[in-house]
């Protein structure tokens, strides 16, 4: 990364910005992705750039849902592909979840660039090119999904999502695992499991929970999903953002 020393106090943040800029240069990330990232950064700053205990519990519940799922799918957009490509591939390989590129600012060229970026991190069989099914009730391009991917999924992991698709997935009876730093966004508010955390911490967190719980019985996994308190997770993160981490 440029000439920023690794002991710079904002090193991690600057590194992530660099990944997104490279993402734009390589045709992966949309320019709107920078604006979305800036919004995320401001929430993360107020969360002290740390995972709250409830974000950790949410990641555990997400890992349990994925383990129990018959057909879990990880949805990937231009920001998540630029920020955490290797982690997405690891999560998919460990859990057997499929990966599908699904874009708000959809072009075939971007889909292809993202798939080859994920392939260069070890992915194979990434879906998204052949998106011949439509999610009912969505009028923009995110409605276009693979019939054997997001359309058929029972559990969907949807990072940095817009609310109307999360709502549409809910209406289709799917379990929605949303990663979003904004607890007030419609996707967070509507998610079965809102993970209010940076995707760069949330995906590694889901991976390590999966490694710890994947041996549990279906009943024990089910208990983890049932005992997760989504309202408490939303409330805690909003309280910290409004009042500061010391009022946790
Ligand atoms: O690649 P595309 O074409 O599919 O477009 C992707 C973006 C992200 C541009 C598009 O989905 C979009 O405009 O998203 P929104 O509506 O701005 O929502 C993005 C949400 O993600 C916001 O609530 C941000 O706070 C949140 N966010 C941004 N960066 C992160 C994040 N949440 C977790 N981790 C982040 N690093």
Coordinates of C-alpha atoms and ligand atoms in Angstrom, one line a residue:
X1 CA 0.0 0.0 0.0
X2 CA 1.4 3.4 -1.1
X3 CA 3.9 4.7 1.5
X4 CA 1.8 4.3 4.6
X5 CA 3.9 2.6 7.3
X6 CA 2.3 -0.5 9.0
X7 CA 2.6 1.3 12.4
X8 CA 0.4 4.1 11.2
X9 CA -2.5 4.4 13.7
X10 CA -5.0 4.2 10.8
X11 CA -3.2 1.5 8.9
X12 CA -6.0 -1.0 8.8
X13 CA -8.5 1.6 7.7
X14 CA -6.2 2.9 5.0
X15 CA -5.5 -0.7 3.8
X16 CA -9.2 -1.3 3.4
X17 CA -9.6 2.0 1.5
X18 CA -6.8 0.8 -0.8
X19 CA -8.5 -2.5 -1.4
X20 CA -11.7 -0.6 -2.5
X21 CA -9.7 1.7 -4.8
X22 CA -8.0 -1.3 -6.4
X23 CA -11.5 -2.8 -6.6
X24 CA -12.6 0.1 -8.7
X25 CA -9.5 0.1 -10.8
X26 CA -10.0 -3.6 -11.5
X27 CA -13.7 -3.3 -12.4
X28 CA -14.9 -5.1 -9.3
X29 CA -16.2 -2.3 -7.0
X30 CA -18.7 0.4 -8.2
X31 CA -17.9 4.0 -7.5
X32 CA -21.0 4.1 -5.2
X33 CA -19.2 1.5 -3.2
X34 CA -16.8 4.2 -1.9
X35 CA -19.7 6.2 -0.6
X36 CA -21.2 3.1 1.0
X37 CA -17.8 2.3 2.6
X38 CA -17.5 5.9 4.0
X39 CA -20.9 5.5 5.7
X40 CA -19.8 2.1 7.1
X41 CA -16.5 3.7 8.4
X42 CA -18.3 6.3 10.4
X43 CA -20.5 3.7 12.2
X44 CA -17.4 1.6 12.7
X45 CA -15.5 4.5 14.2
X46 CA -18.3 5.0 16.7
X47 CA -18.2 1.3 17.6
X48 CA -14.5 1.7 18.3
X49 CA -13.7 -0.6 15.4
X50 CA -14.4 -3.6 17.6
X51 CA -16.9 -6.4 17.5
X52 CA -19.5 -5.9 20.2
X53 CA -20.4 -9.0 22.3
X54 CA -23.8 -9.1 20.6
X55 CA -22.1 -9.0 17.1
X56 CA -20.1 -12.0 18.3
X57 CA -23.3 -13.8 19.4
X58 CA -24.8 -12.9 16.0
X59 CA -21.9 -14.4 14.2
X60 CA -22.3 -17.6 16.3
X61 CA -26.0 -17.7 15.4
X62 CA -25.2 -17.2 11.7
X63 CA -22.7 -20.0 11.9
X64 CA -25.3 -22.3 13.4
X65 CA -27.9 -21.3 10.7
X66 CA -25.4 -22.1 8.0
X67 CA -24.5 -25.4 9.5
X68 CA -28.2 -26.4 9.7
X69 CA -29.0 -25.2 6.2
X70 CA -29.7 -27.5 3.3
X71 CA -28.8 -24.9 0.7
X72 CA -26.9 -21.9 2.2
X73 CA -25.7 -19.2 -0.2
X74 CA -23.3 -16.3 0.3
X75 CA -24.2 -13.3 -1.8
X76 CA -21.2 -11.2 -2.9
X77 CA -21.2 -7.6 -4.2
X78 CA -18.4 -5.3 -5.3
X79 CA -17.5 -4.1 -1.8
X80 CA -17.4 -7.5 -0.2
X81 CA -15.4 -9.0 -3.1
X82 CA -12.8 -6.2 -2.8
X83 CA -12.6 -6.3 1.0
X84 CA -12.7 -10.0 2.0
X85 CA -12.3 -12.3 -1.1
X86 CA -10.1 -14.9 0.6
X87 CA -12.4 -15.0 3.7
X88 CA -15.5 -15.5 1.5
X89 CA -13.8 -18.4 -0.2
X90 CA -12.7 -20.0 3.1
X91 CA -16.2 -19.7 4.6
X92 CA -17.7 -21.3 1.5
X93 CA -15.2 -24.1 1.4
X94 CA -15.6 -24.9 5.1
X95 CA -19.3 -24.8 5.2
X96 CA -20.2 -26.0 1.7
X97 CA -22.2 -22.7 1.2
X98 CA -22.4 -21.7 -2.5
X99 CA -21.2 -18.2 -3.6
X100 CA -23.2 -16.0 -5.9
X101 CA -22.3 -12.6 -7.2
X102 CA -25.3 -10.4 -7.1
X103 CA -25.0 -6.7 -7.9
X104 CA -27.1 -3.6 -7.4
X105 CA -25.1 -1.8 -10.2
X106 CA -25.1 -4.9 -12.3
X107 CA -23.1 -5.3 -15.5
X108 CA -22.0 -8.6 -17.0
X109 CA -18.5 -7.3 -17.1
X110 CA -18.4 -6.6 -13.4
X111 CA -19.9 -10.0 -12.6
X112 CA -17.2 -11.6 -14.6
X113 CA -14.4 -9.5 -13.0
X114 CA -15.7 -10.4 -9.5
X115 CA -15.9 -14.1 -10.4
X116 CA -12.3 -14.2 -11.7
X117 CA -11.1 -12.2 -8.6
X118 CA -12.7 -14.8 -6.3
X119 CA -11.3 -17.6 -8.5
X120 CA -7.8 -16.1 -8.0
X121 CA -8.4 -16.6 -4.3
X122 CA -9.3 -20.2 -4.8
X123 CA -13.0 -20.2 -5.5
X124 CA -14.6 -22.4 -8.0
X125 CA -18.2 -22.7 -9.3
X126 CA -19.1 -19.1 -8.3
X127 CA -22.6 -18.4 -9.5
X128 CA -24.1 -15.2 -10.9
X129 CA -23.6 -15.2 -14.6
X130 CA -26.7 -17.2 -15.4
X131 CA -29.2 -15.3 -13.3
X132 CA -32.4 -16.4 -15.0
X133 CA -34.7 -16.3 -11.9
X134 CA -36.3 -13.2 -10.4
X135 CA -36.9 -12.4 -6.8
X136 CA -40.6 -11.3 -6.6
X137 CA -41.2 -7.7 -5.7
X138 CA -37.8 -6.3 -6.6
X139 CA -37.7 -3.9 -9.6
X140 CA -33.9 -3.4 -9.8
X141 CA -31.2 -5.6 -11.0
X142 CA -30.6 -7.3 -7.7
X143 CA -33.7 -9.3 -8.4
X144 CA -31.8 -11.3 -11.0
X145 CA -30.5 -14.5 -9.3
X146 CA -29.4 -18.0 -10.2
X147 CA -32.2 -20.6 -10.0
X148 CA -30.0 -23.1 -8.2
X149 CA -28.3 -20.3 -6.1
X150 CA -30.0 -17.4 -4.2
X151 CA -33.4 -18.3 -5.6
X152 CA -33.4 -21.8 -4.1
X153 CA -31.4 -21.0 -1.0
X154 CA -32.9 -21.6 2.5
X155 CA -30.3 -19.5 4.3
X156 CA -28.7 -16.4 2.7
X157 CA -25.7 -14.4 3.9
X158 CA -26.2 -10.9 2.5
X159 CA -23.5 -8.4 3.4
X160 CA -23.9 -4.7 2.8
X161 CA -27.3 -5.2 1.5
X162 CA -30.2 -2.9 0.6
X163 CA -33.3 -3.4 2.6
X164 CA -35.8 -4.2 0.0
X165 CA -34.1 -7.4 -1.1
X166 CA -33.6 -8.5 2.5
X167 CA -37.4 -8.0 2.9
X168 CA -38.1 -9.9 -0.3
X169 CA -35.9 -12.8 0.9
X170 CA -37.9 -12.8 4.1
X171 CA -41.2 -13.0 2.2
X172 CA -39.8 -16.0 0.3
X173 CA -39.3 -17.7 3.6
X174 CA -35.5 -17.6 3.6
X175 CA -33.4 -17.1 6.7
X176 CA -31.5 -13.8 6.2
X177 CA -28.1 -13.3 7.8
X178 CA -27.2 -9.6 7.2
X179 CA -23.8 -8.0 7.9
X180 CA -24.2 -4.2 8.1
X181 CA -22.5 -1.7 10.4
X182 CA -25.7 0.4 10.5
X183 CA -28.2 -1.1 13.0
X184 CA -30.9 1.3 11.7
X185 CA -30.7 0.1 8.1
X186 CA -33.7 -1.7 6.8
X187 CA -31.7 -4.8 6.1
X188 CA -30.4 -4.9 9.7
X189 CA -33.9 -4.2 11.0
X190 CA -35.4 -7.0 8.9
X191 CA -32.7 -9.6 9.2
X192 CA -33.3 -12.9 10.9
X193 CA -29.7 -12.4 12.3
X194 CA -28.4 -8.8 12.1
X195 CA -24.6 -8.9 12.4
X196 CA -23.8 -5.2 13.3
X197 CA -20.1 -5.4 12.5
X198 CA -17.5 -4.7 9.9
X199 CA -17.5 -7.4 7.2
X200 CA -13.7 -7.6 7.7
X201 CA -14.3 -8.9 11.3
X202 CA -17.7 -10.5 10.8
X203 CA -16.7 -13.2 8.2
X204 CA -13.6 -14.4 10.1
X205 CA -15.8 -14.4 13.2
X206 CA -18.4 -16.6 11.5
X207 CA -15.6 -18.9 10.3
X208 CA -14.1 -19.4 13.8
X209 CA -17.6 -20.0 15.3
X210 CA -18.3 -22.6 12.6
X211 CA -15.1 -24.4 13.5
X212 CA -16.2 -24.4 17.1
X213 CA -19.8 -25.5 16.7
X214 CA -20.0 -27.6 13.5
X215 CA -19.7 -30.9 15.6
X216 CA -22.8 -30.1 17.7
X217 CA -26.0 -31.9 17.2
X218 CA -28.9 -30.4 15.2
X219 CA -30.8 -29.8 18.5
X220 CA -27.8 -27.9 20.0
X221 CA -27.4 -25.9 16.9
X222 CA -31.0 -25.1 16.8
X223 CA -30.8 -23.9 20.4
X224 CA -28.0 -21.5 19.4
X225 CA -30.3 -20.0 16.7
X226 CA -33.3 -19.8 19.0
X227 CA -31.4 -18.2 21.9
X228 CA -29.9 -15.5 19.8
X229 CA -31.7 -12.2 20.7
X230 CA -31.9 -10.0 17.6
X231 CA -33.6 -7.1 19.4
X232 CA -30.9 -7.0 22.0
X233 CA -28.2 -7.0 19.3
X234 CA -29.8 -4.1 17.4
X235 CA -30.4 -2.2 20.7
X236 CA -26.9 -2.7 22.0
X237 CA -25.2 -1.5 18.8
X238 CA -27.5 1.5 18.5
X239 CA -26.9 2.4 22.2
X240 CA -23.1 2.3 21.7
X241 CA -23.3 4.3 18.5
X242 CA -25.4 7.0 20.2
X243 CA -23.7 7.1 23.6
X244 CA -20.2 5.7 23.3
X245 CA -18.6 2.3 24.1
X246 CA -18.3 3.2 27.8
X247 CA -22.1 3.2 28.2
X248 CA -22.3 -0.4 27.0
Ligands
LIG1 O1 -21.5 -3.8 -5.8 P1 -22.9 -3.4 -5.9 O2 -23.2 -2.8 -7.3 O3 -23.9 -4.4 -5.6 O4 -23.1 -2.2 -4.9 C1 -22.8 -2.3 -3.6 C2 -23.2 -1.1 -2.7 C3 -22.6 -1.3 -1.3 C4 -22.6 0.1 -3.3 C5 -24.7 -1.0 -2.6 O5 -25.2 -2.2 -2.1 C6 -25.2 0.1 -1.8 O6 -25.3 1.3 -2.2 O7 -25.3 -0.2 -0.5 P2 -25.9 0.9 0.6 O8 -27.4 1.0 0.4 O9 -25.1 2.1 0.7 O10 -25.8 0.1 1.9 C7 -24.5 -0.4 2.4 C8 -24.6 -0.6 3.9 O11 -23.4 -1.3 4.2 C9 -24.6 0.7 4.7 O12 -25.6 0.5 5.7 C10 -23.2 0.8 5.3 O13 -23.2 1.3 6.6 C11 -22.8 -0.7 5.4 N1 -21.4 -0.9 5.3 C12 -20.5 -0.2 4.5 N2 -19.2 -0.8 4.6 C13 -19.4 -1.8 5.5 C14 -20.7 -1.9 5.9 N3 -21.1 -2.9 6.7 C15 -20.2 -3.8 7.2 N4 -18.9 -3.7 6.8 C16 -18.4 -2.8 6.0 N5 -17.1 -2.7 5.6

